[in-house]
Amino acid sequence: MKLFKEMMNEDFEQVVFCHDKNSGLKAIIAIHDTTLGPALGGCRMWPYDSEEEALVDALRLAKGMTYKNAAAGLNIGGAKTVIIGDPKKDKSEAMFRALGRYIEGLNGRYITAEDVGTTTQDMNEIFMETNFVTGTTDAKGASGNPSPVTALGVYYAMKRTAKEAFGSDSLKDKVISIQGAGNVASGLAKHLHDEGAKIIVTDINQDAIDRMVDNYGATAVKPEDIYDQEADIFAPCALGGILNDDTIPRLKVKAICGSSNNQLLDINKHAEMLKERNIIYAPDFIANAGGVINVADELKGYNSERALEKVKTIYDQIGKVFEISELENITTAKAADRLAEKRIDSMLNVRGNFLHSEKHAVVELV
Ligand code: NAD
């Protein structure tokens, strides 16, 4: 089977197909890599058109989590669950409990969390069957809403990006254009406003824009105009794939740093385009790791202070990416992959194993 071959080529460790006739559960748990520790990754519920599509998504997302967790300096591996179904009508307690029993069967190799299409309530139902779940409201030491912590991480990443672009990490008087005015964007805007930055914002939701204007003195622009703004740093905090052939030539910024996943439509081509235009790109999966760093802290018994200290290290991780990029003359997107791979490889070396196979580049992220 072609997909099985692909899985082997990419060094996936384990794929579990979960089926529960009574509840209608059909799910795939993909464990990509546990070199650094038990694999943590969210549980996505989506009405996939086919089982093959669901498997491809699970594999892609699981690998992305390995890179994200490794580059964040966490001692955890990467995995993901996808449930095939419509989150609006196919959910039940029985379904999530059945999934919880499957996760329990993995005995800690995989730890789940919320993702697109799942909620804290779903995590609570999984928690009835297993302790290997984060993001519940029922468990002792739950870490709560990840968005403010993600926003804080993006803020640290942006400061390090500013240092690279302007020689100082101060954001005072810098103009930051933000795409999106949702949970992460509004948290980021607060930090920027507190430091004296000027904010340009867009959203498709007028109420969200109004809040940014009222609370942080932001200047609002139309969604399509955000790419044409004269600003110091552009912060994509809404959608993926927005750095592409059409938008990159329009950008009038020195750097990009935001929370959206998969900002580069084509990771290699569009990272190169940005490099050619001398626009510094802070890789999304490092800048937006605050949420996973926060949730991962639950594994030790959640301590908010400790989690926030760890989130600060995003500043240094972004710095390492810039160093690798310069040293190896590669894009920052590739450098971010290298950072993750180096960490996994050094752990394999410590264990006396041979070097991990080369896993260059095309990693799409959650
Ligand atoms: P959110 O849903 O709260 O906010 C997204 C905002 O984008 C919404 O206000 C929406 O109206 C707006 N939007 C949608 N289409 C738009 C368009 N065409 N132009 C402008 N605005 C548009 O989501 P969030 O939690 O703030 O997450 C933002 C991004 O960061 C997402 O890509 C998400 O995957 C990523 N992310 C979030 C977290 C987290 O902890 N919340 C963690 C990692 C990554």
mmCIF file of C-alpha atoms and ligand atoms in Angstrom:
data_model
loop_
_atom_site.group_PDB
_atom_site.id
_atom_site.type_symbol
_atom_site.label_atom_id
_atom_site.label_comp_id
_atom_site.label_asym_id
_atom_site.label_seq_id
_atom_site.Cartn_x
_atom_site.Cartn_y
_atom_site.Cartn_z
ATOM 1 C CA MET A 1 0.000 0.000 0.000
ATOM 2 C CA LYS A 2 1.439 3.352 -1.100
ATOM 3 C CA LEU A 3 0.521 5.191 2.098
ATOM 4 C CA PHE A 4 2.110 2.535 4.268
ATOM 5 C CA LYS A 5 5.318 2.929 2.265
ATOM 6 C CA GLU A 6 5.185 6.689 2.748
ATOM 7 C CA MET A 7 4.684 6.185 6.450
ATOM 8 C CA MET A 8 7.776 3.986 6.630
ATOM 9 C CA ASN A 9 9.821 6.487 4.593
ATOM 10 C CA GLU A 10 8.922 9.245 7.008
ATOM 11 C CA ASP A 11 9.801 7.142 10.059
ATOM 12 C CA PHE A 12 6.329 7.127 11.582
ATOM 13 C CA GLU A 13 6.351 4.920 14.622
ATOM 14 C CA GLN A 14 2.770 3.790 14.917
ATOM 15 C CA VAL A 15 -0.656 4.331 13.422
ATOM 16 C CA VAL A 16 -3.723 3.087 15.258
ATOM 17 C CA PHE A 17 -7.083 2.727 13.555
ATOM 18 C CA CYS A 18 -9.847 3.014 16.144
ATOM 19 C CA HIS A 19 -13.335 1.736 15.512
ATOM 20 C CA ASP A 20 -16.246 1.501 17.914
ATOM 21 C CA LYS A 21 -19.422 0.160 16.398
ATOM 22 C CA ASN A 22 -21.772 1.300 19.160
ATOM 23 C CA SER A 23 -20.758 4.955 19.207
ATOM 24 C CA GLY A 24 -19.766 5.172 15.529
ATOM 25 C CA LEU A 25 -16.206 6.186 16.389
ATOM 26 C CA LYS A 26 -13.843 6.052 13.448
ATOM 27 C CA ALA A 27 -10.516 7.605 14.332
ATOM 28 C CA ILE A 28 -6.835 7.413 13.469
ATOM 29 C CA ILE A 29 -4.087 8.042 16.006
ATOM 30 C CA ALA A 30 -0.787 8.727 14.248
ATOM 31 C CA ILE A 31 2.341 8.676 16.411
ATOM 32 C CA HIS A 32 5.210 10.138 14.437
ATOM 33 C CA ASP A 33 8.137 10.188 16.827
ATOM 34 C CA THR A 34 8.696 9.599 20.543
ATOM 35 C CA THR A 35 12.473 10.136 20.593
ATOM 36 C CA LEU A 36 12.155 13.117 22.921
ATOM 37 C CA GLY A 37 9.341 11.712 25.037
ATOM 38 C CA PRO A 38 5.684 10.650 24.910
ATOM 39 C CA ALA A 39 3.926 12.072 21.882
ATOM 40 C CA LEU A 40 1.542 14.978 22.429
ATOM 41 C CA GLY A 41 -0.841 16.271 19.789
ATOM 42 C CA GLY A 42 -4.440 17.379 19.512
ATOM 43 C CA CYS A 43 -7.535 15.483 18.472
ATOM 44 C CA ARG A 44 -9.148 16.925 15.352
ATOM 45 C CA MET A 45 -12.721 16.070 14.294
ATOM 46 C CA TRP A 46 -13.496 16.722 10.655
ATOM 47 C CA PRO A 47 -15.955 15.361 8.025
ATOM 48 C CA TYR A 48 -13.224 13.954 5.790
ATOM 49 C CA ASP A 49 -14.372 12.888 2.320
ATOM 50 C CA SER A 50 -12.461 9.628 2.542
ATOM 51 C CA GLU A 51 -10.513 7.490 4.986
ATOM 52 C CA GLU A 52 -7.394 8.043 2.902
ATOM 53 C CA GLU A 53 -7.768 11.818 3.271
ATOM 54 C CA ALA A 54 -8.105 11.396 7.032
ATOM 55 C CA LEU A 55 -4.979 9.228 7.195
ATOM 56 C CA VAL A 56 -2.937 11.694 5.141
ATOM 57 C CA ASP A 57 -4.059 14.521 7.415
ATOM 58 C CA ALA A 58 -3.266 12.545 10.570
ATOM 59 C CA LEU A 59 0.241 11.709 9.310
ATOM 60 C CA ARG A 60 0.949 15.274 8.150
ATOM 61 C CA LEU A 61 -0.270 16.821 11.397
ATOM 62 C CA ALA A 62 1.542 14.270 13.586
ATOM 63 C CA LYS A 63 4.857 14.990 11.881
ATOM 64 C CA GLY A 64 4.224 18.701 12.280
ATOM 65 C CA MET A 65 3.791 18.187 16.020
ATOM 66 C CA THR A 66 7.149 16.389 16.271
ATOM 67 C CA TYR A 67 8.855 19.413 14.738
ATOM 68 C CA LYS A 68 6.879 21.923 16.750
ATOM 69 C CA ASN A 69 7.473 20.187 20.086
ATOM 70 C CA ALA A 70 11.157 19.565 19.374
ATOM 71 C CA ALA A 71 11.838 23.129 18.227
ATOM 72 C CA ALA A 72 10.052 24.457 21.310
ATOM 73 C CA GLY A 73 12.593 22.597 23.440
ATOM 74 C CA LEU A 74 9.951 20.293 24.917
ATOM 75 C CA ASN A 75 10.746 16.757 25.963
ATOM 76 C CA ILE A 76 7.792 15.369 24.087
ATOM 77 C CA GLY A 77 7.271 13.740 20.734
ATOM 78 C CA GLY A 78 4.700 14.358 18.026
ATOM 79 C CA ALA A 79 1.367 12.736 17.275
ATOM 80 C CA LYS A 80 -2.169 13.572 16.238
ATOM 81 C CA THR A 81 -5.619 12.026 16.286
ATOM 82 C CA VAL A 82 -8.252 12.607 13.654
ATOM 83 C CA ILE A 83 -11.861 11.561 14.128
ATOM 84 C CA ILE A 84 -13.817 11.106 10.922
ATOM 85 C CA GLY A 85 -17.139 12.856 11.444
ATOM 86 C CA ASP A 86 -19.002 16.121 11.588
ATOM 87 C CA PRO A 87 -18.341 17.834 14.938
ATOM 88 C CA LYS A 88 -21.709 19.599 14.681
ATOM 89 C CA LYS A 89 -23.806 16.429 14.582
ATOM 90 C CA ASP A 90 -21.799 13.243 15.085
ATOM 91 C CA LYS A 91 -20.412 13.757 18.600
ATOM 92 C CA SER A 92 -21.418 11.785 21.693
ATOM 93 C CA GLU A 93 -20.034 11.019 25.130
ATOM 94 C CA ALA A 94 -19.853 7.356 24.128
ATOM 95 C CA MET A 95 -17.658 8.259 21.159
ATOM 96 C CA PHE A 96 -15.102 10.233 23.171
ATOM 97 C CA ARG A 97 -15.062 7.643 25.926
ATOM 98 C CA ALA A 98 -14.391 4.945 23.324
ATOM 99 C CA LEU A 99 -11.496 7.035 22.011
ATOM 100 C CA GLY A 100 -10.307 7.496 25.605
ATOM 101 C CA ARG A 101 -10.098 3.712 25.984
ATOM 102 C CA TYR A 102 -7.962 3.475 22.852
ATOM 103 C CA ILE A 103 -5.657 6.209 24.209
ATOM 104 C CA GLU A 104 -5.483 4.403 27.559
ATOM 105 C CA GLY A 105 -4.435 1.279 25.649
ATOM 106 C CA LEU A 106 -1.384 3.147 24.371
ATOM 107 C CA ASN A 107 -0.297 3.455 27.976
ATOM 108 C CA GLY A 108 1.162 6.960 27.776
ATOM 109 C CA ARG A 109 2.917 6.781 24.418
ATOM 110 C CA TYR A 110 0.281 9.275 23.213
ATOM 111 C CA ILE A 111 -1.340 12.183 25.062
ATOM 112 C CA THR A 112 -4.224 14.007 23.463
ATOM 113 C CA ALA A 113 -5.517 17.589 23.555
ATOM 114 C CA GLU A 114 -8.147 19.852 22.000
ATOM 115 C CA ASP A 115 -7.928 20.763 18.335
ATOM 116 C CA VAL A 116 -10.159 21.893 15.473
ATOM 117 C CA GLY A 117 -13.636 20.422 16.015
ATOM 118 C CA THR A 118 -13.098 19.312 19.618
ATOM 119 C CA THR A 119 -13.726 21.100 22.924
ATOM 120 C CA THR A 120 -12.800 20.948 26.597
ATOM 121 C CA GLN A 121 -16.062 19.031 27.138
ATOM 122 C CA ASP A 122 -14.849 16.344 24.709
ATOM 123 C CA MET A 123 -11.537 16.201 26.605
ATOM 124 C CA ASN A 124 -13.477 15.778 29.853
ATOM 125 C CA GLU A 125 -15.226 12.758 28.348
ATOM 126 C CA ILE A 126 -11.893 11.270 27.246
ATOM 127 C CA PHE A 127 -10.628 11.904 30.791
ATOM 128 C CA MET A 128 -13.335 9.569 32.141
ATOM 129 C CA GLU A 129 -11.353 6.715 30.562
ATOM 130 C CA THR A 130 -7.730 7.849 30.644
ATOM 131 C CA ASN A 131 -5.344 10.272 32.309
ATOM 132 C CA PHE A 132 -3.434 10.721 29.052
ATOM 133 C CA VAL A 133 -5.353 13.839 28.081
ATOM 134 C CA THR A 134 -4.705 17.576 28.532
ATOM 135 C CA GLY A 135 -6.965 20.589 28.197
ATOM 136 C CA THR A 136 -9.768 19.232 30.381
ATOM 137 C CA THR A 137 -11.618 21.298 32.947
ATOM 138 C CA ASP A 138 -12.102 18.269 35.202
ATOM 139 C CA ALA A 139 -8.494 17.226 35.753
ATOM 140 C CA LYS A 140 -6.509 18.702 38.593
ATOM 141 C CA GLY A 141 -4.061 21.263 37.271
ATOM 142 C CA ALA A 142 -5.689 22.019 33.918
ATOM 143 C CA SER A 143 -3.911 24.792 32.009
ATOM 144 C CA GLY A 144 -6.983 26.658 30.717
ATOM 145 C CA ASN A 145 -7.386 28.762 27.587
ATOM 146 C CA PRO A 146 -4.144 28.565 25.534
ATOM 147 C CA SER A 147 -4.724 31.724 23.449
ATOM 148 C CA PRO A 148 -3.295 34.325 25.878
ATOM 149 C CA VAL A 149 -0.174 32.174 26.278
ATOM 150 C CA THR A 150 0.147 31.737 22.519
ATOM 151 C CA ALA A 151 -0.148 35.523 22.190
ATOM 152 C CA LEU A 152 2.615 36.025 24.745
ATOM 153 C CA GLY A 153 4.863 33.616 22.842
ATOM 154 C CA VAL A 154 4.235 35.462 19.572
ATOM 155 C CA TYR A 155 5.120 38.695 21.359
ATOM 156 C CA TYR A 156 8.505 37.265 22.483
ATOM 157 C CA ALA A 157 9.104 35.902 18.987
ATOM 158 C CA MET A 158 8.304 39.323 17.554
ATOM 159 C CA LYS A 159 10.756 41.041 19.869
ATOM 160 C CA ARG A 160 13.556 38.710 18.737
ATOM 161 C CA THR A 161 12.503 39.236 15.126
ATOM 162 C CA ALA A 162 12.654 43.009 15.631
ATOM 163 C CA LYS A 163 16.182 42.632 17.005
ATOM 164 C CA GLU A 164 17.163 40.798 13.839
ATOM 165 C CA ALA A 165 15.503 43.334 11.572
ATOM 166 C CA PHE A 166 16.229 46.613 13.366
ATOM 167 C CA GLY A 167 19.104 45.866 15.766
ATOM 168 C CA SER A 168 16.941 46.351 18.879
ATOM 169 C CA ASP A 169 14.151 44.240 20.301
ATOM 170 C CA SER A 170 12.156 47.263 21.404
ATOM 171 C CA LEU A 171 8.763 47.485 19.753
ATOM 172 C CA LYS A 172 8.151 51.032 20.960
ATOM 173 C CA ASP A 173 6.895 53.183 18.058
ATOM 174 C CA LYS A 174 7.118 50.225 15.684
ATOM 175 C CA VAL A 175 4.145 49.814 13.363
ATOM 176 C CA ILE A 176 2.679 46.301 13.460
ATOM 177 C CA SER A 177 0.023 45.240 10.948
ATOM 178 C CA ILE A 178 -2.102 42.404 12.289
ATOM 179 C CA GLN A 179 -4.290 40.146 10.172
ATOM 180 C CA GLY A 180 -7.110 39.011 12.440
ATOM 181 C CA ALA A 181 -8.559 40.431 15.632
ATOM 182 C CA GLY A 182 -9.458 37.172 17.343
ATOM 183 C CA ASN A 183 -8.190 35.504 20.509
ATOM 184 C CA VAL A 184 -4.464 35.473 19.788
ATOM 185 C CA ALA A 185 -4.412 38.772 17.886
ATOM 186 C CA SER A 186 -6.153 40.666 20.691
ATOM 187 C CA GLY A 187 -3.755 39.218 23.299
ATOM 188 C CA LEU A 188 -0.798 40.166 21.122
ATOM 189 C CA ALA A 189 -2.199 43.663 20.566
ATOM 190 C CA LYS A 190 -2.358 44.218 24.316
ATOM 191 C CA HIS A 191 1.361 43.438 24.741
ATOM 192 C CA LEU A 192 2.229 45.608 21.750
ATOM 193 C CA HIS A 193 0.093 48.490 22.966
ATOM 194 C CA ASP A 194 1.630 48.256 26.455
ATOM 195 C CA GLU A 195 5.079 48.583 24.874
ATOM 196 C CA GLY A 196 4.087 51.598 22.785
ATOM 197 C CA ALA A 197 3.771 50.019 19.353
ATOM 198 C CA LYS A 198 1.286 51.317 16.772
ATOM 199 C CA ILE A 199 -1.212 48.812 15.467
ATOM 200 C CA ILE A 200 -2.928 48.409 12.103
ATOM 201 C CA VAL A 201 -5.592 45.709 12.114
ATOM 202 C CA THR A 202 -8.065 43.929 9.920
ATOM 203 C CA ASP A 203 -10.711 41.266 10.373
ATOM 204 C CA ILE A 204 -13.890 40.119 8.676
ATOM 205 C CA ASN A 205 -15.729 40.627 11.962
ATOM 206 C CA GLN A 206 -16.524 44.298 12.623
ATOM 207 C CA ASP A 207 -17.068 43.819 16.378
ATOM 208 C CA ALA A 208 -13.621 42.284 16.747
ATOM 209 C CA ILE A 209 -12.089 45.218 14.865
ATOM 210 C CA ASP A 210 -13.983 47.725 17.009
ATOM 211 C CA ARG A 211 -12.553 46.150 20.163
ATOM 212 C CA MET A 212 -9.006 46.531 18.831
ATOM 213 C CA VAL A 213 -9.667 50.161 17.894
ATOM 214 C CA ASP A 214 -11.267 50.998 21.252
ATOM 215 C CA ASN A 215 -8.837 49.093 23.473
ATOM 216 C CA TYR A 216 -5.534 49.611 21.694
ATOM 217 C CA GLY A 217 -6.014 52.627 19.436
ATOM 218 C CA ALA A 218 -5.566 50.429 16.359
ATOM 219 C CA THR A 219 -6.132 51.735 12.845
ATOM 220 C CA ALA A 220 -8.570 49.513 10.962
ATOM 221 C CA VAL A 221 -8.181 48.583 7.291
ATOM 222 C CA LYS A 222 -10.148 46.354 4.921
ATOM 223 C CA PRO A 223 -9.155 42.647 4.909
ATOM 224 C CA GLU A 224 -7.721 42.739 1.396
ATOM 225 C CA ASP A 225 -5.672 45.897 2.119
ATOM 226 C CA ILE A 226 -3.646 44.427 4.981
ATOM 227 C CA TYR A 227 -0.916 43.243 2.561
ATOM 228 C CA ASP A 228 -0.330 46.770 1.242
ATOM 229 C CA GLN A 229 0.262 48.487 4.568
ATOM 230 C CA GLU A 230 3.517 50.329 5.276
ATOM 231 C CA ALA A 231 4.549 48.716 8.553
ATOM 232 C CA ASP A 232 7.614 47.385 10.326
ATOM 233 C CA ILE A 233 6.276 43.902 11.057
ATOM 234 C CA PHE A 234 3.309 41.973 9.644
ATOM 235 C CA ALA A 235 1.602 39.567 12.063
ATOM 236 C CA PRO A 236 -0.645 36.972 10.383
ATOM 237 C CA CYS A 237 -3.057 35.856 13.115
ATOM 238 C CA ALA A 238 -6.048 34.575 11.162
ATOM 239 C CA LEU A 239 -5.487 32.193 8.246
ATOM 240 C CA GLY A 240 -2.988 29.812 6.677
ATOM 241 C CA GLY A 241 -1.548 30.068 3.142
ATOM 242 C CA ILE A 242 -1.596 33.867 3.103
ATOM 243 C CA LEU A 243 2.078 34.246 2.140
ATOM 244 C CA ASN A 244 1.940 33.389 -1.536
ATOM 245 C CA ASP A 245 2.674 34.555 -5.121
ATOM 246 C CA ASP A 246 -0.004 37.254 -4.936
ATOM 247 C CA THR A 247 0.685 38.699 -1.498
ATOM 248 C CA ILE A 248 4.484 38.563 -1.062
ATOM 249 C CA PRO A 249 5.242 41.139 -3.810
ATOM 250 C CA ARG A 250 2.789 43.541 -2.155
ATOM 251 C CA LEU A 251 4.300 43.476 1.326
ATOM 252 C CA LYS A 252 5.896 46.713 2.572
ATOM 253 C CA VAL A 253 7.307 45.331 5.826
ATOM 254 C CA LYS A 254 10.748 44.328 7.076
ATOM 255 C CA ALA A 255 9.611 41.213 8.940
ATOM 256 C CA ILE A 256 6.759 38.757 9.482
ATOM 257 C CA CYS A 257 5.877 37.173 12.809
ATOM 258 C CA GLY A 258 2.418 35.891 13.733
ATOM 259 C CA SER A 259 0.406 33.006 15.126
ATOM 260 C CA SER A 260 -1.323 31.517 12.069
ATOM 261 C CA ASN A 261 -0.389 27.984 11.153
ATOM 262 C CA ASN A 262 1.054 27.211 7.720
ATOM 263 C CA GLN A 263 1.445 30.848 6.717
ATOM 264 C CA LEU A 264 3.583 29.955 3.684
ATOM 265 C CA LEU A 265 1.387 28.493 0.941
ATOM 266 C CA ASP A 266 4.398 26.631 -0.494
ATOM 267 C CA ILE A 267 6.914 26.263 2.297
ATOM 268 C CA ASN A 268 10.022 26.186 0.090
ATOM 269 C CA LYS A 269 9.067 28.515 -2.722
ATOM 270 C CA HIS A 270 7.497 31.233 -0.599
ATOM 271 C CA ALA A 271 10.198 31.158 2.076
ATOM 272 C CA GLU A 272 12.705 31.723 -0.769
ATOM 273 C CA MET A 273 10.592 34.577 -2.144
ATOM 274 C CA LEU A 274 10.650 36.285 1.255
ATOM 275 C CA LYS A 275 14.402 35.757 1.564
ATOM 276 C CA GLU A 276 14.945 37.307 -1.870
ATOM 277 C CA ARG A 277 12.924 40.332 -0.786
ATOM 278 C CA ASN A 278 14.968 40.573 2.457
ATOM 279 C CA ILE A 279 11.831 40.138 4.536
ATOM 280 C CA ILE A 280 12.690 38.302 7.745
ATOM 281 C CA TYR A 281 10.268 35.471 8.430
ATOM 282 C CA ALA A 282 9.810 34.102 11.964
ATOM 283 C CA PRO A 283 8.676 30.486 11.374
ATOM 284 C CA ASP A 284 5.073 30.101 12.484
ATOM 285 C CA PHE A 285 5.416 26.833 14.361
ATOM 286 C CA ILE A 286 8.078 28.297 16.634
ATOM 287 C CA ALA A 287 6.400 31.678 17.126
ATOM 288 C CA ASN A 288 3.045 30.088 17.995
ATOM 289 C CA ALA A 289 4.349 27.349 20.323
ATOM 290 C CA GLY A 290 3.152 29.099 23.502
ATOM 291 C CA GLY A 291 -0.092 27.126 23.547
ATOM 292 C CA VAL A 292 1.571 23.720 23.335
ATOM 293 C CA ILE A 293 4.258 24.735 25.837
ATOM 294 C CA ASN A 294 1.477 25.692 28.236
ATOM 295 C CA VAL A 295 -0.503 22.492 27.759
ATOM 296 C CA ALA A 296 2.643 20.337 27.957
ATOM 297 C CA ASP A 297 3.257 21.721 31.430
ATOM 298 C CA GLU A 298 0.156 19.816 32.575
ATOM 299 C CA LEU A 299 2.199 16.643 32.242
ATOM 300 C CA LYS A 300 4.257 17.756 35.242
ATOM 301 C CA GLY A 301 1.254 19.031 37.229
ATOM 302 C CA TYR A 302 0.418 22.432 35.816
ATOM 303 C CA ASN A 303 2.337 25.402 37.179
ATOM 304 C CA SER A 304 1.495 28.650 35.404
ATOM 305 C CA GLU A 305 4.700 30.452 36.444
ATOM 306 C CA ARG A 306 6.876 27.636 35.157
ATOM 307 C CA ALA A 307 4.904 27.459 31.894
ATOM 308 C CA LEU A 308 5.232 31.210 31.307
ATOM 309 C CA GLU A 309 8.992 31.045 32.011
ATOM 310 C CA LYS A 310 9.268 28.354 29.357
ATOM 311 C CA VAL A 311 7.246 30.441 26.909
ATOM 312 C CA LYS A 312 9.926 33.138 27.225
ATOM 313 C CA THR A 313 12.424 30.734 25.624
ATOM 314 C CA ILE A 314 10.609 31.225 22.310
ATOM 315 C CA TYR A 315 12.729 34.405 22.085
ATOM 316 C CA ASP A 316 15.915 32.299 22.109
ATOM 317 C CA GLN A 317 14.535 29.595 19.841
ATOM 318 C CA ILE A 318 13.712 32.197 17.194
ATOM 319 C CA GLY A 319 17.228 33.568 17.656
ATOM 320 C CA LYS A 320 18.688 30.098 17.013
ATOM 321 C CA VAL A 321 16.652 29.863 13.808
ATOM 322 C CA PHE A 322 18.164 33.122 12.554
ATOM 323 C CA GLU A 323 21.658 31.868 13.407
ATOM 324 C CA ILE A 324 21.187 28.568 11.569
ATOM 325 C CA SER A 325 19.667 30.377 8.613
ATOM 326 C CA GLU A 326 22.691 32.672 8.317
ATOM 327 C CA LEU A 327 25.276 30.005 8.994
ATOM 328 C CA GLU A 328 23.881 27.543 6.468
ATOM 329 C CA ASN A 329 22.545 30.178 4.078
ATOM 330 C CA ILE A 330 19.084 28.630 4.081
ATOM 331 C CA THR A 331 15.644 30.126 4.596
ATOM 332 C CA THR A 332 14.406 30.553 8.143
ATOM 333 C CA ALA A 333 11.657 28.025 7.362
ATOM 334 C CA LYS A 334 14.307 25.383 6.586
ATOM 335 C CA ALA A 335 16.368 26.534 9.563
ATOM 336 C CA ALA A 336 13.400 25.898 11.857
ATOM 337 C CA ASP A 337 13.188 22.320 10.578
ATOM 338 C CA ARG A 338 16.938 21.926 11.133
ATOM 339 C CA LEU A 339 16.590 23.163 14.711
ATOM 340 C CA ALA A 340 13.996 20.464 15.417
ATOM 341 C CA GLU A 341 15.954 17.753 13.580
ATOM 342 C CA LYS A 342 19.194 18.605 15.379
ATOM 343 C CA ARG A 343 17.488 18.162 18.724
ATOM 344 C CA ILE A 344 16.009 14.803 17.789
ATOM 345 C CA ASP A 345 19.301 13.648 16.234
ATOM 346 C CA SER A 346 21.324 14.628 19.289
ATOM 347 C CA MET A 347 18.965 12.620 21.468
ATOM 348 C CA LEU A 348 19.371 9.626 19.148
ATOM 349 C CA ASN A 349 23.146 10.063 19.411
ATOM 350 C CA VAL A 350 22.944 10.147 23.170
ATOM 351 C CA ARG A 351 21.074 6.885 23.026
ATOM 352 C CA GLY A 352 23.841 5.464 20.865
ATOM 353 C CA ASN A 353 21.670 5.114 17.823
ATOM 354 C CA PHE A 354 22.705 5.986 14.332
ATOM 355 C CA LEU A 355 21.680 9.376 13.027
ATOM 356 C CA HIS A 356 18.106 9.910 12.165
ATOM 357 C CA SER A 357 17.447 9.805 8.455
ATOM 358 C CA GLU A 358 17.465 13.213 6.791
ATOM 359 C CA LYS A 359 14.034 14.723 7.130
ATOM 360 C CA HIS A 360 14.416 17.892 5.196
ATOM 361 C CA ALA A 361 11.905 20.524 4.837
ATOM 362 C CA VAL A 362 8.381 20.019 3.758
ATOM 363 C CA VAL A 363 6.640 19.916 7.058
ATOM 364 C CA GLU A 364 3.153 21.272 7.222
ATOM 365 C CA LEU A 365 1.986 22.280 10.584
ATOM 366 C CA VAL A 366 -1.019 22.310 12.766
HETATM 367 P P1 NAD B 1 -9.779 33.129 16.322
HETATM 368 O O1 NAD B 1 -10.809 32.343 15.597
HETATM 369 O O2 NAD B 1 -10.066 33.615 17.699
HETATM 370 O O3 NAD B 1 -9.380 34.418 15.455
HETATM 371 C C1 NAD B 1 -9.205 34.395 14.073
HETATM 372 C C2 NAD B 1 -9.751 35.701 13.541
HETATM 373 O O4 NAD B 1 -9.454 35.773 12.154
HETATM 374 C C3 NAD B 1 -11.275 35.829 13.690
HETATM 375 O O5 NAD B 1 -11.599 37.026 14.363
HETATM 376 C C4 NAD B 1 -11.759 35.834 12.248
HETATM 377 O O6 NAD B 1 -12.913 36.646 12.049
HETATM 378 C C5 NAD B 1 -10.554 36.405 11.532
HETATM 379 N N1 NAD B 1 -10.532 36.150 10.099
HETATM 380 C C6 NAD B 1 -11.021 35.092 9.412
HETATM 381 N N2 NAD B 1 -10.835 35.268 8.088
HETATM 382 C C7 NAD B 1 -10.201 36.458 7.942
HETATM 383 C C8 NAD B 1 -9.741 37.193 6.831
HETATM 384 N N3 NAD B 1 -9.894 36.740 5.568
HETATM 385 N N4 NAD B 1 -9.124 38.371 7.032
HETATM 386 C C9 NAD B 1 -8.978 38.859 8.277
HETATM 387 N N5 NAD B 1 -9.402 38.215 9.386
HETATM 388 C C10 NAD B 1 -10.009 37.029 9.213
HETATM 389 O O7 NAD B 1 -8.452 32.224 16.272
HETATM 390 P P2 NAD B 1 -7.178 32.353 17.203
HETATM 391 O O8 NAD B 1 -7.291 31.341 18.282
HETATM 392 O O9 NAD B 1 -6.918 33.765 17.512
HETATM 393 O O10 NAD B 1 -6.049 31.800 16.212
HETATM 394 C C11 NAD B 1 -5.526 32.612 15.175
HETATM 395 C C12 NAD B 1 -4.546 31.772 14.359
HETATM 396 O O11 NAD B 1 -3.493 31.304 15.205
HETATM 397 C C13 NAD B 1 -5.174 30.517 13.733
HETATM 398 O O12 NAD B 1 -4.556 30.297 12.478
HETATM 399 C C14 NAD B 1 -4.793 29.407 14.698
HETATM 400 O O13 NAD B 1 -4.723 28.153 14.064
HETATM 401 C C15 NAD B 1 -3.408 29.869 15.136
HETATM 402 N N6 NAD B 1 -3.017 29.330 16.445
HETATM 403 C C16 NAD B 1 -3.767 29.612 17.549
HETATM 404 C C17 NAD B 1 -3.375 29.099 18.789
HETATM 405 C C18 NAD B 1 -4.173 29.400 20.032
HETATM 406 O O14 NAD B 1 -3.675 29.114 21.153
HETATM 407 N N7 NAD B 1 -5.359 29.958 19.920
HETATM 408 C C19 NAD B 1 -2.200 28.312 18.895
HETATM 409 C C20 NAD B 1 -1.438 28.071 17.757
HETATM 410 C C21 NAD B 1 -1.862 28.589 16.532
#
